[in-house]
């Protein structure tokens, strides 16, 4: 059986038309610290970032792309369940992690994603790791990359002045509907 390469699981989408409004909302948002990030994060303050009224069109666009991803990879339908932003400055890092209680947990995230509303040149790549394979995704402003939530990922120290990421997780639609009863 041939092992699939990490790049086969990634989906890259251009969301640059939302960069300005997203950056405006980030500027107005409170930030704090988060244990996996050396930089600023809204993770411990607001895990519903993309559900801010000004960002609903962006959230809908991301949800459409989640739907397309689940259809392309024949994965059960999923809905965006949480979102937050991280800002890495020079020397900032994201430690290696998977998205909590992912893939193998019935109620965990299925698909995760990273949208970059602003990235300086020479910003650190997002590095995906699976068994003996690494794959580097070089971020650009406006880019979104979606990936299976079970896939380990991290960055090396950022070499640019600023790299902003909006991250999200999903929940299986079936689990959401069950919880909504």
PDB file of N, CA and C in Angstrom, residues 76-160:
ATOM      1  N   UNK A  76     -16.943  12.991   6.312  1.00  0.00           N
ATOM      2  CA  UNK A  76     -18.289  13.370   6.730  1.00  0.00           C
ATOM      3  C   UNK A  76     -18.405  14.892   6.854  1.00  0.00           C
ATOM      4  N   UNK A  77     -19.587  15.449   6.564  1.00  0.00           N
ATOM      5  CA  UNK A  77     -19.793  16.904   6.610  1.00  0.00           C
ATOM      6  C   UNK A  77     -19.390  17.496   7.969  1.00  0.00           C
ATOM      7  N   UNK A  78     -18.761  18.659   7.920  1.00  0.00           N
ATOM      8  CA  UNK A  78     -18.256  19.319   9.124  1.00  0.00           C
ATOM      9  C   UNK A  78     -18.581  20.802   9.090  1.00  0.00           C
ATOM     10  N   UNK A  79     -18.662  21.386  10.284  1.00  0.00           N
ATOM     11  CA  UNK A  79     -18.961  22.810  10.437  1.00  0.00           C
ATOM     12  C   UNK A  79     -17.858  23.474  11.250  1.00  0.00           C
ATOM     13  N   UNK A  80     -17.532  24.727  10.919  1.00  0.00           N
ATOM     14  CA  UNK A  80     -16.557  25.466  11.698  1.00  0.00           C
ATOM     15  C   UNK A  80     -17.089  25.614  13.120  1.00  0.00           C
ATOM     16  N   UNK A  81     -16.257  25.291  14.103  1.00  0.00           N
ATOM     17  CA  UNK A  81     -16.706  25.317  15.492  1.00  0.00           C
ATOM     18  C   UNK A  81     -15.964  26.325  16.361  1.00  0.00           C
ATOM     19  N   UNK A  82     -14.742  26.648  16.014  1.00  0.00           N
ATOM     20  CA  UNK A  82     -13.972  27.612  16.802  1.00  0.00           C
ATOM     21  C   UNK A  82     -12.957  28.299  15.900  1.00  0.00           C
ATOM     22  N   UNK A  83     -12.541  29.491  16.324  1.00  0.00           N
ATOM     23  CA  UNK A  83     -11.552  30.249  15.550  1.00  0.00           C
ATOM     24  C   UNK A  83     -10.888  31.275  16.455  1.00  0.00           C
ATOM     25  N   UNK A  84      -9.661  31.620  16.123  1.00  0.00           N
ATOM     26  CA  UNK A  84      -8.867  32.566  16.910  1.00  0.00           C
ATOM     27  C   UNK A  84      -7.756  33.081  16.019  1.00  0.00           C
ATOM     28  N   UNK A  85      -7.016  34.095  16.493  1.00  0.00           N
ATOM     29  CA  UNK A  85      -5.891  34.577  15.696  1.00  0.00           C
ATOM     30  C   UNK A  85      -4.621  34.578  16.528  1.00  0.00           C
ATOM     31  N   UNK A  86      -3.501  34.456  15.825  1.00  0.00           N
ATOM     32  CA  UNK A  86      -2.171  34.519  16.425  1.00  0.00           C
ATOM     33  C   UNK A  86      -1.335  35.523  15.642  1.00  0.00           C
ATOM     34  N   UNK A  87      -0.507  36.255  16.361  1.00  0.00           N
ATOM     35  CA  UNK A  87       0.428  37.185  15.717  1.00  0.00           C
ATOM     36  C   UNK A  87       1.834  36.805  16.152  1.00  0.00           C
ATOM     37  N   UNK A  88       2.657  36.424  15.179  1.00  0.00           N
ATOM     38  CA  UNK A  88       4.060  36.129  15.452  1.00  0.00           C
ATOM     39  C   UNK A  88       4.895  37.323  15.015  1.00  0.00           C
ATOM     40  N   UNK A  89       5.744  37.771  15.909  1.00  0.00           N
ATOM     41  CA  UNK A  89       6.709  38.823  15.593  1.00  0.00           C
ATOM     42  C   UNK A  89       8.053  38.138  15.349  1.00  0.00           C
ATOM     43  N   UNK A  90       9.100  38.905  15.134  1.00  0.00           N
ATOM     44  CA  UNK A  90      10.423  38.324  14.900  1.00  0.00           C
ATOM     45  C   UNK A  90      10.786  37.425  16.082  1.00  0.00           C
ATOM     46  N   UNK A  91      11.170  36.193  15.780  1.00  0.00           N
ATOM     47  CA  UNK A  91      11.526  35.220  16.806  1.00  0.00           C
ATOM     48  C   UNK A  91      10.347  34.425  17.352  1.00  0.00           C
ATOM     49  N   UNK A  92       9.109  34.793  16.989  1.00  0.00           N
ATOM     50  CA  UNK A  92       7.921  34.085  17.471  1.00  0.00           C
ATOM     51  C   UNK A  92       7.810  32.696  16.876  1.00  0.00           C
ATOM     52  N   UNK A  93       7.212  31.768  17.627  1.00  0.00           N
ATOM     53  CA  UNK A  93       7.065  30.395  17.163  1.00  0.00           C
ATOM     54  C   UNK A  93       5.703  29.824  17.543  1.00  0.00           C
ATOM     55  N   UNK A  94       5.319  28.803  16.807  1.00  0.00           N
ATOM     56  CA  UNK A  94       4.173  27.963  17.155  1.00  0.00           C
ATOM     57  C   UNK A  94       4.766  26.590  17.437  1.00  0.00           C
ATOM     58  N   UNK A  95       4.568  26.084  18.653  1.00  0.00           N
ATOM     59  CA  UNK A  95       5.106  24.781  19.018  1.00  0.00           C
ATOM     60  C   UNK A  95       4.362  23.662  18.292  1.00  0.00           C
ATOM     61  N   UNK A  96       5.029  22.538  18.142  1.00  0.00           N
ATOM     62  CA  UNK A  96       4.442  21.375  17.466  1.00  0.00           C
ATOM     63  C   UNK A  96       3.202  20.894  18.225  1.00  0.00           C
ATOM     64  N   UNK A  97       2.125  20.696  17.474  1.00  0.00           N
ATOM     65  CA  UNK A  97       0.874  20.230  18.082  1.00  0.00           C
ATOM     66  C   UNK A  97      -0.060  19.673  17.016  1.00  0.00           C
ATOM     67  N   UNK A  98      -1.092  19.011  17.478  1.00  0.00           N
ATOM     68  CA  UNK A  98      -2.230  18.617  16.658  1.00  0.00           C
ATOM     69  C   UNK A  98      -3.419  19.332  17.276  1.00  0.00           C
ATOM     70  N   UNK A  99      -4.504  19.428  16.560  1.00  0.00           N
ATOM     71  CA  UNK A  99      -5.651  20.107  17.139  1.00  0.00           C
ATOM     72  C   UNK A  99      -6.372  19.162  18.086  1.00  0.00           C
ATOM     73  N   UNK A 100      -6.562  19.642  19.307  1.00  0.00           N
ATOM     74  CA  UNK A 100      -7.008  18.851  20.459  1.00  0.00           C
ATOM     75  C   UNK A 100      -8.137  17.888  20.128  1.00  0.00           C
ATOM     76  N   UNK A 101      -7.969  16.682  20.657  1.00  0.00           N
ATOM     77  CA  UNK A 101      -8.993  15.651  20.518  1.00  0.00           C
ATOM     78  C   UNK A 101      -9.491  15.559  19.084  1.00  0.00           C
ATOM     79  N   UNK A 102      -8.545  15.489  18.173  1.00  0.00           N
ATOM     80  CA  UNK A 102      -8.910  15.497  16.767  1.00  0.00           C
ATOM     81  C   UNK A 102      -9.213  14.111  16.225  1.00  0.00           C
ATOM     82  N   UNK A 103      -9.342  14.023  14.997  1.00  0.00           N
ATOM     83  CA  UNK A 103      -9.656  12.916  14.111  1.00  0.00           C
ATOM     84  C   UNK A 103     -10.207  11.650  14.764  1.00  0.00           C
ATOM     85  N   UNK A 104      -9.471  11.023  15.663  1.00  0.00           N
ATOM     86  CA  UNK A 104      -9.904   9.740  16.213  1.00  0.00           C
ATOM     87  C   UNK A 104     -10.963   9.893  17.302  1.00  0.00           C
ATOM     88  N   UNK A 105     -11.198  11.114  17.754  1.00  0.00           N
ATOM     89  CA  UNK A 105     -12.222  11.374  18.761  1.00  0.00           C
ATOM     90  C   UNK A 105     -13.515  11.730  18.034  1.00  0.00           C
ATOM     91  N   UNK A 106     -14.561  10.993  18.306  1.00  0.00           N
ATOM     92  CA  UNK A 106     -15.838  11.202  17.621  1.00  0.00           C
ATOM     93  C   UNK A 106     -16.313  12.654  17.681  1.00  0.00           C
ATOM     94  N   UNK A 107     -15.999  13.341  18.773  1.00  0.00           N
ATOM     95  CA  UNK A 107     -16.485  14.712  18.929  1.00  0.00           C
ATOM     96  C   UNK A 107     -15.412  15.756  18.631  1.00  0.00           C
ATOM     97  N   UNK A 108     -14.236  15.329  18.195  1.00  0.00           N
ATOM     98  CA  UNK A 108     -13.136  16.247  17.949  1.00  0.00           C
ATOM     99  C   UNK A 108     -13.182  16.882  16.567  1.00  0.00           C
ATOM    100  N   UNK A 109     -12.218  17.749  16.325  1.00  0.00           N
ATOM    101  CA  UNK A 109     -12.126  18.448  15.047  1.00  0.00           C
ATOM    102  C   UNK A 109     -11.724  17.492  13.928  1.00  0.00           C
ATOM    103  N   UNK A 110     -12.277  17.710  12.753  1.00  0.00           N
ATOM    104  CA  UNK A 110     -11.983  16.901  11.575  1.00  0.00           C
ATOM    105  C   UNK A 110     -11.011  17.647  10.662  1.00  0.00           C
ATOM    106  N   UNK A 111     -11.335  18.900  10.389  1.00  0.00           N
ATOM    107  CA  UNK A 111     -10.535  19.745   9.498  1.00  0.00           C
ATOM    108  C   UNK A 111     -10.134  20.978  10.280  1.00  0.00           C
ATOM    109  N   UNK A 112      -8.893  21.395  10.105  1.00  0.00           N
ATOM    110  CA  UNK A 112      -8.414  22.641  10.692  1.00  0.00           C
ATOM    111  C   UNK A 112      -7.884  23.508   9.564  1.00  0.00           C
ATOM    112  N   UNK A 113      -7.695  24.776   9.849  1.00  0.00           N
ATOM    113  CA  UNK A 113      -7.192  25.657   8.807  1.00  0.00           C
ATOM    114  C   UNK A 113      -6.459  26.847   9.361  1.00  0.00           C
ATOM    115  N   UNK A 114      -5.650  27.440   8.504  1.00  0.00           N
ATOM    116  CA  UNK A 114      -4.900  28.652   8.822  1.00  0.00           C
ATOM    117  C   UNK A 114      -5.066  29.619   7.663  1.00  0.00           C
ATOM    118  N   UNK A 115      -5.614  30.793   7.974  1.00  0.00           N
ATOM    119  CA  UNK A 115      -5.780  31.877   6.994  1.00  0.00           C
ATOM    120  C   UNK A 115      -4.825  32.987   7.400  1.00  0.00           C
ATOM    121  N   UNK A 116      -4.129  33.544   6.424  1.00  0.00           N
ATOM    122  CA  UNK A 116      -3.108  34.561   6.678  1.00  0.00           C
ATOM    123  C   UNK A 116      -3.540  35.915   6.106  1.00  0.00           C
ATOM    124  N   UNK A 117      -4.190  36.761   6.906  1.00  0.00           N
ATOM    125  CA  UNK A 117      -4.585  38.073   6.383  1.00  0.00           C
ATOM    126  C   UNK A 117      -3.395  39.021   6.187  1.00  0.00           C
ATOM    127  N   UNK A 118      -2.286  38.739   6.885  1.00  0.00           N
ATOM    128  CA  UNK A 118      -1.079  39.553   6.688  1.00  0.00           C
ATOM    129  C   UNK A 118       0.163  38.727   6.993  1.00  0.00           C
ATOM    130  N   UNK A 119       1.093  38.737   6.044  1.00  0.00           N
ATOM    131  CA  UNK A 119       2.355  38.018   6.208  1.00  0.00           C
ATOM    132  C   UNK A 119       3.458  38.865   5.588  1.00  0.00           C
ATOM    133  N   UNK A 120       4.460  39.225   6.393  1.00  0.00           N
ATOM    134  CA  UNK A 120       5.645  39.883   5.848  1.00  0.00           C
ATOM    135  C   UNK A 120       6.427  38.883   4.997  1.00  0.00           C
ATOM    136  N   UNK A 121       7.226  39.412   4.071  1.00  0.00           N
ATOM    137  CA  UNK A 121       8.135  38.548   3.319  1.00  0.00           C
ATOM    138  C   UNK A 121       9.076  37.859   4.294  1.00  0.00           C
ATOM    139  N   UNK A 122       9.496  36.669   3.952  1.00  0.00           N
ATOM    140  CA  UNK A 122      10.407  35.862   4.763  1.00  0.00           C
ATOM    141  C   UNK A 122       9.806  35.399   6.092  1.00  0.00           C
ATOM    142  N   UNK A 123       8.477  35.363   6.178  1.00  0.00           N
ATOM    143  CA  UNK A 123       7.845  34.817   7.381  1.00  0.00           C
ATOM    144  C   UNK A 123       8.059  33.307   7.417  1.00  0.00           C
ATOM    145  N   UNK A 124       8.047  32.768   8.607  1.00  0.00           N
ATOM    146  CA  UNK A 124       8.281  31.327   8.762  1.00  0.00           C
ATOM    147  C   UNK A 124       7.160  30.511   8.122  1.00  0.00           C
ATOM    148  N   UNK A 125       7.508  29.376   7.548  1.00  0.00           N
ATOM    149  CA  UNK A 125       6.490  28.494   6.975  1.00  0.00           C
ATOM    150  C   UNK A 125       5.762  27.732   8.083  1.00  0.00           C
ATOM    151  N   UNK A 126       4.601  27.217   7.742  1.00  0.00           N
ATOM    152  CA  UNK A 126       3.899  26.267   8.591  1.00  0.00           C
ATOM    153  C   UNK A 126       4.419  24.900   8.179  1.00  0.00           C
ATOM    154  N   UNK A 127       4.968  24.166   9.132  1.00  0.00           N
ATOM    155  CA  UNK A 127       5.583  22.884   8.831  1.00  0.00           C
ATOM    156  C   UNK A 127       4.657  21.767   9.310  1.00  0.00           C
ATOM    157  N   UNK A 128       4.289  20.901   8.379  1.00  0.00           N
ATOM    158  CA  UNK A 128       3.454  19.740   8.691  1.00  0.00           C
ATOM    159  C   UNK A 128       4.357  18.525   8.817  1.00  0.00           C
ATOM    160  N   UNK A 129       4.001  17.639   9.757  1.00  0.00           N
ATOM    161  CA  UNK A 129       4.836  16.467  10.007  1.00  0.00           C
ATOM    162  C   UNK A 129       3.954  15.236  10.192  1.00  0.00           C
ATOM    163  N   UNK A 130       4.325  14.170   9.506  1.00  0.00           N
ATOM    164  CA  UNK A 130       3.613  12.907   9.629  1.00  0.00           C
ATOM    165  C   UNK A 130       4.624  11.779   9.465  1.00  0.00           C
ATOM    166  N   UNK A 131       4.807  10.984  10.499  1.00  0.00           N
ATOM    167  CA  UNK A 131       5.791   9.904  10.501  1.00  0.00           C
ATOM    168  C   UNK A 131       7.156  10.444  10.094  1.00  0.00           C
ATOM    169  N   UNK A 132       7.694  10.029   8.955  1.00  0.00           N
ATOM    170  CA  UNK A 132       9.032  10.470   8.551  1.00  0.00           C
ATOM    171  C   UNK A 132       9.008  11.553   7.473  1.00  0.00           C
ATOM    172  N   UNK A 133       7.873  12.200   7.295  1.00  0.00           N
ATOM    173  CA  UNK A 133       7.758  13.219   6.249  1.00  0.00           C
ATOM    174  C   UNK A 133       7.442  14.593   6.842  1.00  0.00           C
ATOM    175  N   UNK A 134       8.108  15.613   6.332  1.00  0.00           N
ATOM    176  CA  UNK A 134       7.804  17.006   6.652  1.00  0.00           C
ATOM    177  C   UNK A 134       7.424  17.724   5.364  1.00  0.00           C
ATOM    178  N   UNK A 135       6.528  18.689   5.487  1.00  0.00           N
ATOM    179  CA  UNK A 135       6.136  19.497   4.330  1.00  0.00           C
ATOM    180  C   UNK A 135       6.009  20.934   4.811  1.00  0.00           C
ATOM    181  N   UNK A 136       6.652  21.874   4.120  1.00  0.00           N
ATOM    182  CA  UNK A 136       6.603  23.283   4.484  1.00  0.00           C
ATOM    183  C   UNK A 136       5.629  24.028   3.589  1.00  0.00           C
ATOM    184  N   UNK A 137       4.682  24.698   4.212  1.00  0.00           N
ATOM    185  CA  UNK A 137       3.727  25.546   3.502  1.00  0.00           C
ATOM    186  C   UNK A 137       4.141  26.997   3.730  1.00  0.00           C
ATOM    187  N   UNK A 138       4.538  27.662   2.655  1.00  0.00           N
ATOM    188  CA  UNK A 138       5.023  29.041   2.742  1.00  0.00           C
ATOM    189  C   UNK A 138       3.815  29.987   2.688  1.00  0.00           C
ATOM    190  N   UNK A 139       3.540  30.720   3.773  1.00  0.00           N
ATOM    191  CA  UNK A 139       2.352  31.586   3.783  1.00  0.00           C
ATOM    192  C   UNK A 139       2.543  32.854   2.962  1.00  0.00           C
ATOM    193  N   UNK A 140       1.452  33.304   2.371  1.00  0.00           N
ATOM    194  CA  UNK A 140       1.398  34.605   1.706  1.00  0.00           C
ATOM    195  C   UNK A 140       0.123  35.297   2.177  1.00  0.00           C
ATOM    196  N   UNK A 141       0.103  36.602   2.133  1.00  0.00           N
ATOM    197  CA  UNK A 141      -1.091  37.342   2.554  1.00  0.00           C
ATOM    198  C   UNK A 141      -2.286  36.916   1.712  1.00  0.00           C
ATOM    199  N   UNK A 142      -3.371  36.552   2.400  1.00  0.00           N
ATOM    200  CA  UNK A 142      -4.594  36.142   1.720  1.00  0.00           C
ATOM    201  C   UNK A 142      -4.755  34.646   1.552  1.00  0.00           C
ATOM    202  N   UNK A 143      -3.720  33.892   1.822  1.00  0.00           N
ATOM    203  CA  UNK A 143      -3.754  32.445   1.633  1.00  0.00           C
ATOM    204  C   UNK A 143      -4.437  31.756   2.823  1.00  0.00           C
ATOM    205  N   UNK A 144      -5.212  30.714   2.524  1.00  0.00           N
ATOM    206  CA  UNK A 144      -5.739  29.834   3.556  1.00  0.00           C
ATOM    207  C   UNK A 144      -5.325  28.416   3.195  1.00  0.00           C
ATOM    208  N   UNK A 145      -4.846  27.674   4.178  1.00  0.00           N
ATOM    209  CA  UNK A 145      -4.522  26.266   3.978  1.00  0.00           C
ATOM    210  C   UNK A 145      -5.385  25.453   4.942  1.00  0.00           C
ATOM    211  N   UNK A 146      -6.042  24.422   4.406  1.00  0.00           N
ATOM    212  CA  UNK A 146      -6.850  23.509   5.215  1.00  0.00           C
ATOM    213  C   UNK A 146      -6.146  22.159   5.252  1.00  0.00           C
ATOM    214  N   UNK A 147      -6.308  21.462   6.378  1.00  0.00           N
ATOM    215  CA  UNK A 147      -5.610  20.199   6.571  1.00  0.00           C
ATOM    216  C   UNK A 147      -6.365  19.348   7.593  1.00  0.00           C
ATOM    217  N   UNK A 148      -6.105  18.027   7.597  1.00  0.00           N
ATOM    218  CA  UNK A 148      -6.746  17.177   8.601  1.00  0.00           C
ATOM    219  C   UNK A 148      -6.273  17.576   9.999  1.00  0.00           C
ATOM    220  N   UNK A 149      -7.181  17.626  10.950  1.00  0.00           N
ATOM    221  CA  UNK A 149      -6.847  18.087  12.304  1.00  0.00           C
ATOM    222  C   UNK A 149      -5.829  17.192  13.008  1.00  0.00           C
ATOM    223  N   UNK A 150      -5.702  15.944  12.585  1.00  0.00           N
ATOM    224  CA  UNK A 150      -4.749  15.024  13.216  1.00  0.00           C
ATOM    225  C   UNK A 150      -3.306  15.279  12.797  1.00  0.00           C
ATOM    226  N   UNK A 151      -3.099  16.106  11.782  1.00  0.00           N
ATOM    227  CA  UNK A 151      -1.762  16.329  11.232  1.00  0.00           C
ATOM    228  C   UNK A 151      -0.952  17.278  12.128  1.00  0.00           C
ATOM    229  N   UNK A 152       0.182  16.808  12.635  1.00  0.00           N
ATOM    230  CA  UNK A 152       1.054  17.642  13.473  1.00  0.00           C
ATOM    231  C   UNK A 152       1.609  18.800  12.654  1.00  0.00           C
ATOM    232  N   UNK A 153       1.735  19.958  13.311  1.00  0.00           N
ATOM    233  CA  UNK A 153       2.271  21.134  12.623  1.00  0.00           C
ATOM    234  C   UNK A 153       2.910  22.088  13.627  1.00  0.00           C
ATOM    235  N   UNK A 154       3.808  22.948  13.102  1.00  0.00           N
ATOM    236  CA  UNK A 154       4.563  23.885  13.934  1.00  0.00           C
ATOM    237  C   UNK A 154       5.277  24.874  13.034  1.00  0.00           C
ATOM    238  N   UNK A 155       5.989  25.827  13.657  1.00  0.00           N
ATOM    239  CA  UNK A 155       6.860  26.724  12.901  1.00  0.00           C
ATOM    240  C   UNK A 155       8.239  26.734  13.553  1.00  0.00           C
ATOM    241  N   UNK A 156       9.203  27.169  12.794  1.00  0.00           N
ATOM    242  CA  UNK A 156      10.515  27.525  13.347  1.00  0.00           C
ATOM    243  C   UNK A 156      10.404  28.995  13.742  1.00  0.00           C
ATOM    244  N   UNK A 157      11.407  29.564  14.413  1.00  0.00           N
ATOM    245  CA  UNK A 157      11.321  30.983  14.774  1.00  0.00           C
ATOM    246  C   UNK A 157      11.086  31.871  13.544  1.00  0.00           C
ATOM    247  N   UNK A 158      10.134  32.786  13.692  1.00  0.00           N
ATOM    248  CA  UNK A 158       9.787  33.687  12.595  1.00  0.00           C
ATOM    249  C   UNK A 158      10.945  34.645  12.315  1.00  0.00           C
ATOM    250  N   UNK A 159      11.257  34.837  11.045  1.00  0.00           N
ATOM    251  CA  UNK A 159      12.355  35.718  10.652  1.00  0.00           C
ATOM    252  C   UNK A 159      11.876  37.092  10.207  1.00  0.00           C
ATOM    253  N   UNK A 160      10.562  37.281  10.115  1.00  0.00           N
ATOM    254  CA  UNK A 160      10.029  38.577   9.674  1.00  0.00           C
ATOM    255  C   UNK A 160       9.503  39.343  10.888  1.00  0.00           C
TER     256      UNK A 160
END
